[in-house]
XYZ file of C-alpha atoms in Angstrom:
413
model
C -45.544 73.549 -89.192
C -45.696 69.711 -89.389
C -43.821 69.350 -86.238
C -46.175 71.728 -84.420
C -49.225 69.598 -85.561
C -47.561 66.472 -84.442
C -46.728 67.879 -81.057
C -50.487 69.137 -80.694
C -51.781 65.710 -81.575
C -49.589 63.884 -79.017
C -50.528 66.257 -76.188
C -54.300 65.788 -77.025
C -53.887 61.982 -76.838
C -52.091 62.234 -73.461
C -54.810 64.471 -72.189
C -57.595 62.082 -73.309
C -55.716 59.040 -71.713
C -55.170 60.887 -68.355
C -58.923 61.965 -68.367
C -59.981 58.363 -68.873
C -57.847 57.262 -65.914
C -59.240 59.831 -63.540
C -62.859 60.249 -64.464
C -65.550 57.417 -64.696
C -66.516 56.125 -67.922
C -70.299 56.211 -67.284
C -72.070 58.897 -65.365
C -74.964 56.564 -64.157
C -74.924 54.332 -61.117
C -74.911 50.526 -61.712
C -78.604 49.260 -62.173
C -80.189 47.382 -59.389
C -80.460 43.573 -59.702
C -83.836 41.746 -59.896
C -85.232 40.465 -56.613
C -87.518 37.771 -57.676
C -86.962 34.977 -60.364
C -88.058 31.406 -60.958
C -88.155 28.633 -63.737
C -91.461 26.924 -64.524
C -92.971 24.805 -67.317
C -95.745 26.229 -69.371
C -98.671 23.819 -69.211
C -99.814 24.424 -72.886
C -96.502 24.284 -74.699
C -94.483 22.132 -72.198
C -91.458 24.420 -72.655
C -89.338 25.914 -69.908
C -90.400 29.451 -69.076
C -88.232 31.957 -67.085
C -89.986 34.629 -65.004
C -88.647 37.582 -63.080
C -89.842 40.860 -61.668
C -89.039 44.079 -63.483
C -85.956 45.998 -62.512
C -86.477 48.875 -60.184
C -84.143 51.167 -62.280
C -86.135 53.160 -64.856
C -83.204 53.378 -67.148
C -83.027 49.586 -67.663
C -82.570 48.532 -71.204
C -82.973 44.699 -70.707
C -81.918 41.491 -69.023
C -79.150 39.106 -70.029
C -79.604 35.302 -69.511
C -76.882 32.735 -69.155
C -77.031 29.019 -68.512
C -75.010 26.169 -67.153
C -71.908 25.969 -64.989
C -69.871 28.024 -65.675
C -72.641 30.327 -66.765
C -72.404 30.746 -70.532
C -74.138 33.294 -72.691
C -77.668 32.250 -73.650
C -79.765 35.123 -74.744
C -80.853 38.843 -74.129
C -84.279 40.224 -73.506
C -84.658 43.950 -74.241
C -87.179 46.128 -72.410
C -87.583 46.815 -68.829
C -91.179 45.195 -68.614
C -90.373 42.143 -70.695
C -89.958 39.810 -67.721
C -90.378 36.268 -69.234
C -88.528 34.136 -71.642
C -89.276 30.695 -73.088
C -86.346 28.288 -73.566
C -87.356 26.673 -76.742
C -84.302 24.682 -77.233
C -84.151 23.241 -73.550
C -86.075 20.105 -72.931
C -88.298 20.251 -69.843
C -87.432 16.582 -69.191
C -83.846 17.619 -68.198
C -82.686 19.833 -65.492
C -81.236 23.248 -66.582
C -79.789 25.985 -64.460
C -79.983 29.818 -65.257
C -78.761 33.105 -63.967
C -79.486 36.596 -65.132
C -78.538 40.254 -64.620
C -79.855 43.685 -65.586
C -78.188 46.162 -67.963
C -78.941 49.819 -69.040
C -78.307 51.836 -72.214
C -74.703 52.331 -71.211
C -74.200 48.661 -70.476
C -74.016 49.088 -66.875
C -74.729 45.610 -65.367
C -76.148 44.416 -62.029
C -74.850 41.446 -60.132
C -75.808 38.064 -61.394
C -78.576 36.256 -59.628
C -77.925 32.913 -57.964
C -78.551 29.783 -59.971
C -82.101 28.620 -60.504
C -83.614 25.862 -62.368
C -86.764 23.886 -63.569
C -88.393 21.085 -61.595
C -88.187 17.688 -63.445
C -90.806 15.081 -62.751
C -90.201 11.331 -63.552
C -93.014 8.771 -62.968
C -93.540 5.081 -64.016
C -95.901 2.098 -63.505
C -93.965 -1.296 -63.518
C -95.379 -3.844 -65.680
C -98.331 -5.692 -64.240
C -98.485 -3.317 -61.313
C -101.061 -0.512 -60.363
C -98.707 1.594 -58.119
C -97.244 4.725 -59.647
C -93.854 5.770 -58.496
C -92.940 9.478 -58.721
C -89.659 11.457 -58.001
C -88.671 14.896 -58.946
C -85.843 17.464 -58.545
C -85.949 20.150 -55.858
C -87.087 23.679 -56.495
C -84.374 26.347 -56.741
C -85.354 29.902 -57.265
C -86.501 33.066 -55.582
C -88.781 33.681 -53.773
C -87.787 31.270 -51.090
C -90.031 30.378 -48.084
C -89.706 32.658 -45.165
C -88.057 31.522 -41.923
C -87.522 27.699 -41.493
C -90.359 26.678 -43.804
C -89.612 24.479 -46.947
C -91.244 24.416 -50.220
C -93.922 21.730 -50.405
C -94.605 19.608 -53.538
C -98.250 18.617 -54.604
C -98.610 15.950 -57.333
C -101.752 16.537 -59.354
C -103.518 13.949 -61.427
C -104.878 15.150 -64.745
C -107.378 13.275 -66.954
C -106.089 15.061 -70.033
C -102.517 16.438 -70.806
C -103.787 20.033 -70.951
C -106.333 19.755 -68.149
C -105.878 22.549 -65.725
C -108.371 21.393 -63.192
C -107.168 19.969 -59.883
C -108.384 16.220 -59.624
C -106.528 14.645 -56.820
C -103.999 15.363 -54.087
C -101.670 12.231 -54.169
C -98.455 13.246 -52.356
C -96.631 15.949 -50.578
C -92.985 16.211 -49.502
C -91.627 18.987 -47.310
C -88.026 17.918 -48.143
C -85.961 15.012 -49.014
C -86.783 12.510 -50.486
C -88.733 14.171 -53.175
C -90.897 11.244 -54.089
C -94.313 9.521 -53.570
C -96.320 6.570 -54.598
C -100.054 6.025 -55.108
C -102.313 3.378 -56.694
C -104.301 3.860 -59.744
C -108.040 3.116 -59.414
C -109.296 -0.040 -61.158
C -111.253 1.971 -63.784
C -108.242 4.117 -64.749
C -105.428 2.894 -67.010
C -103.889 6.222 -68.076
C -103.303 9.637 -66.384
C -101.190 12.629 -66.693
C -99.083 13.957 -63.680
C -97.333 17.128 -62.728
C -95.725 18.640 -59.666
C -96.774 22.024 -58.453
C -94.378 23.731 -55.981
C -96.007 25.515 -53.052
C -94.175 28.351 -51.240
C -95.278 29.102 -47.613
C -96.308 32.774 -47.105
C -96.084 33.274 -50.917
C -98.596 36.212 -51.123
C -96.572 38.212 -48.695
C -93.272 37.970 -50.546
C -93.840 38.438 -54.177
C -95.753 40.954 -56.399
C -98.382 40.535 -59.149
C -95.914 39.247 -61.555
C -95.633 35.977 -59.482
C -99.137 35.163 -58.715
C -98.619 31.499 -59.882
C -96.720 28.545 -58.529
C -93.775 26.894 -60.416
C -94.771 23.616 -62.103
C -92.937 20.734 -63.363
C -93.279 18.968 -66.896
C -96.340 16.812 -67.429
C -95.734 13.027 -67.452
C -98.151 10.454 -68.830
C -98.269 7.144 -67.144
C -100.395 4.111 -67.885
C -100.645 0.422 -66.753
C -98.464 -1.644 -68.862
C -100.002 -5.102 -69.569
C -98.932 -8.177 -71.409
C -102.055 -9.005 -73.191
C -105.815 -8.656 -72.960
C -108.765 -10.856 -74.093
C -109.897 -10.236 -77.732
C -113.484 -11.604 -77.175
C -115.859 -11.356 -74.248
C -119.493 -11.737 -75.159
C -122.641 -13.529 -74.088
C -124.147 -14.429 -77.580
C -127.128 -16.579 -76.412
C -129.484 -17.107 -73.468
C -132.620 -19.096 -73.190
C -134.968 -20.406 -70.308
C -135.799 -24.147 -70.449
C -139.182 -24.299 -68.703
C -139.249 -28.154 -68.673
C -136.020 -28.630 -66.840
C -136.153 -25.177 -65.017
C -132.716 -24.155 -66.182
C -131.196 -21.204 -68.092
C -128.667 -21.988 -70.884
C -125.896 -19.487 -71.782
C -123.593 -19.274 -74.784
C -120.480 -17.211 -74.388
C -117.892 -16.044 -77.006
C -114.514 -16.034 -75.279
C -110.856 -16.037 -75.719
C -109.283 -19.414 -74.544
C -106.115 -17.805 -73.236
C -107.847 -16.037 -70.383
C -109.965 -16.879 -67.154
C -113.519 -15.556 -66.999
C -116.010 -14.935 -64.135
C -119.690 -15.214 -64.651
C -121.971 -12.953 -62.525
C -125.754 -13.098 -62.011
C -128.377 -10.659 -60.729
C -131.967 -11.686 -59.989
C -134.726 -9.127 -60.062
C -132.278 -6.183 -59.664
C -130.276 -7.675 -56.653
C -126.528 -6.987 -56.574
C -124.211 -8.955 -58.834
C -123.022 -12.204 -57.475
C -120.355 -14.432 -58.632
C -121.586 -17.706 -60.138
C -118.615 -19.494 -61.609
C -114.925 -18.885 -62.709
C -113.780 -20.912 -65.584
C -110.924 -21.328 -68.084
C -112.538 -22.080 -71.422
C -111.101 -24.835 -73.720
C -113.008 -23.569 -76.769
C -113.983 -20.193 -78.010
C -117.664 -20.926 -77.512
C -118.421 -21.792 -73.957
C -121.851 -23.166 -72.795
C -123.009 -22.917 -69.316
C -126.213 -24.249 -67.748
C -127.674 -22.354 -64.650
C -129.527 -24.925 -62.653
C -129.768 -22.760 -59.556
C -133.065 -21.161 -60.738
C -135.888 -20.037 -58.590
C -139.020 -20.179 -60.882
C -140.570 -17.688 -58.548
C -138.130 -14.886 -59.716
C -138.869 -13.382 -62.991
C -135.760 -11.456 -64.337
C -132.334 -13.225 -64.494
C -129.419 -11.127 -65.684
C -125.817 -12.436 -66.580
C -122.414 -10.671 -67.226
C -118.874 -11.846 -67.932
C -115.783 -10.293 -66.463
C -112.113 -10.892 -67.599
C -108.796 -9.494 -66.583
C -105.803 -9.002 -68.692
C -102.666 -11.276 -68.453
C -101.474 -9.218 -65.522
C -104.758 -9.644 -63.593
C -105.518 -5.933 -64.180
C -107.766 -3.827 -66.372
C -111.104 -5.766 -66.204
C -113.304 -5.943 -69.237
C -116.988 -6.611 -69.033
C -119.242 -8.265 -71.567
C -122.719 -7.248 -72.561
C -125.503 -7.928 -70.114
C -127.839 -10.728 -71.188
C -131.194 -11.358 -69.412
C -134.096 -13.607 -69.581
C -137.566 -13.231 -68.177
C -139.324 -16.229 -66.711
C -143.001 -16.034 -67.637
C -145.655 -16.317 -65.095
C -143.634 -16.660 -61.928
C -145.544 -18.490 -59.136
C -147.275 -16.286 -56.666
C -145.663 -16.057 -53.240
C -146.689 -18.721 -50.608
C -145.420 -20.047 -47.401
C -145.893 -23.189 -45.317
C -144.590 -23.247 -41.677
C -144.646 -26.599 -39.665
C -145.796 -26.442 -36.001
C -144.223 -29.625 -34.685
C -140.803 -31.008 -34.609
C -139.959 -34.650 -33.500
C -136.482 -34.917 -32.215
C -134.541 -37.560 -34.157
C -137.268 -38.064 -36.643
C -135.676 -38.304 -40.136
C -138.707 -36.771 -41.916
C -140.066 -34.391 -39.155
C -136.939 -33.680 -37.127
C -136.104 -30.210 -38.725
C -138.035 -26.918 -38.503
C -137.911 -25.598 -41.993
C -140.383 -23.083 -43.514
C -141.103 -23.769 -47.189
C -141.331 -20.449 -48.952
C -142.413 -19.915 -52.648
C -141.451 -16.889 -54.570
C -138.770 -15.841 -52.152
C -136.196 -13.108 -53.208
C -132.933 -14.152 -51.938
C -131.697 -10.761 -50.611
C -133.788 -10.911 -47.349
C -134.465 -13.907 -45.242
C -134.183 -13.962 -41.288
C -135.341 -16.729 -39.108
C -134.981 -16.697 -35.197
C -136.266 -19.298 -32.713
C -136.567 -18.546 -28.943
C -137.381 -20.488 -25.772
C -140.345 -19.595 -23.728
C -138.050 -17.506 -21.643
C -137.008 -15.401 -24.632
C -133.479 -16.959 -25.016
C -132.340 -17.156 -28.745
C -131.596 -20.802 -29.605
C -131.178 -20.538 -33.353
C -130.944 -18.029 -36.266
C -130.133 -18.169 -40.003
C -130.216 -16.094 -43.108
C -130.143 -19.203 -45.371
C -133.700 -20.148 -46.559
C -132.485 -23.605 -47.317
C -131.244 -24.173 -43.586
C -133.496 -25.166 -40.856
C -133.368 -25.813 -37.040
C -132.722 -29.449 -36.030
C -133.032 -29.741 -32.327
C -130.222 -31.781 -30.635
C -131.018 -34.788 -28.618
C -130.726 -32.820 -25.281
C -133.053 -30.137 -26.396
C -135.807 -29.777 -23.735
C -139.289 -30.780 -24.896
C -141.901 -28.080 -24.986
C -143.111 -24.947 -26.838
C -140.785 -22.528 -28.750
C -141.459 -19.370 -30.495
C -140.216 -18.417 -34.138
C -139.926 -15.056 -35.917
C -139.416 -15.140 -39.744
C -139.002 -11.990 -41.874
C -138.573 -12.386 -45.765
C -138.971 -10.556 -48.973
C -140.895 -12.112 -51.841
C -140.425 -11.770 -55.610
C -143.138 -9.056 -55.758
C -140.826 -6.923 -53.429
C -143.273 -7.346 -50.407
C -141.598 -7.881 -47.068
C -143.751 -10.011 -44.561
C -143.153 -10.984 -41.089
C -144.418 -14.221 -39.639
C -144.504 -15.200 -35.876
C -145.910 -18.165 -33.918
C -145.107 -21.181 -31.874
C -143.799 -24.599 -32.590
C -143.845 -27.792 -30.367
C -140.769 -29.899 -29.836
C -141.568 -33.586 -28.984
C -139.250 -36.340 -27.987
């Protein structure tokens, strides 16, 4: 009896073995591979995110991800519709490669995808420079552009690290080298950058799961400077009516160079003086005062040690009381070679310096002299013909009225 049982057991094992050699282990066909995949960097978390479209096989149980070369086991995602994965332990500042395949409940597996990876952006501003230098790794993934097109790369400037608004287009590269340079505006010292990959004809090649463009990591860049002024202030201002001057007192840092600007009655700021203070309190007397102008404004400007990142002081102003009313006196005779009467120069009181135009013509209408400087006049040369000339004067006064004066003058030898 024992021998009969042993013989039956051996025959059964042989049958099972032969059956396993002649019949397939699984009844199902191998699952279909995914057709779209890419790696991006999530803007909010700054972590690498893998995305792919769902498997076309309804029996799909999940997806297996491997990384590196050779491709080593990384993790498994269960569920046919779970088509994203965040690589929490992979830094977006480094390049990583991935591959994945599909498996079903019987552990049939599809073929592995080709390698794909994240785009890594690096950017810097050398010390004492304003030019940003960017370079990044190429995009590898699927979808790929159709035909002979190449991915294009767009560098976006962000004012905040999580800002999703597009602020500026600074660079584009359709291939190698993957780099760009641009200058930071004078008023900007710190920005955040990222690269967004564009794929030509993207809307015709991928489905709803890929209605976004791959992004790189976000990089913060700022101007790096050596030092900056600790003090820049106009602490005192007064008008001296006896000497017709304005006295300024400035609190400054002796290690830096400053520029003083002035605006009169709302005219544009104009540079007055550039100085290197020897003491922390700098005194300046503005003697170029027109008592016919009422409001005089002043402001200091200082750069850092690199000549960048300007800082401005407070605006200090003084009002000249009771400015003299506008008036003008125009001579009608010029004596050639006479020291006292040899120049035609209108005397204008209450003139605002942003508009002054003087033209002198011959009787035939030929222009012989013109100027926009109210302190300059026409001094006829020794060979200037004697006779009558015409003048045209247009100017603005401190009450903002613009007046035009025309007439004739006589040149005598």
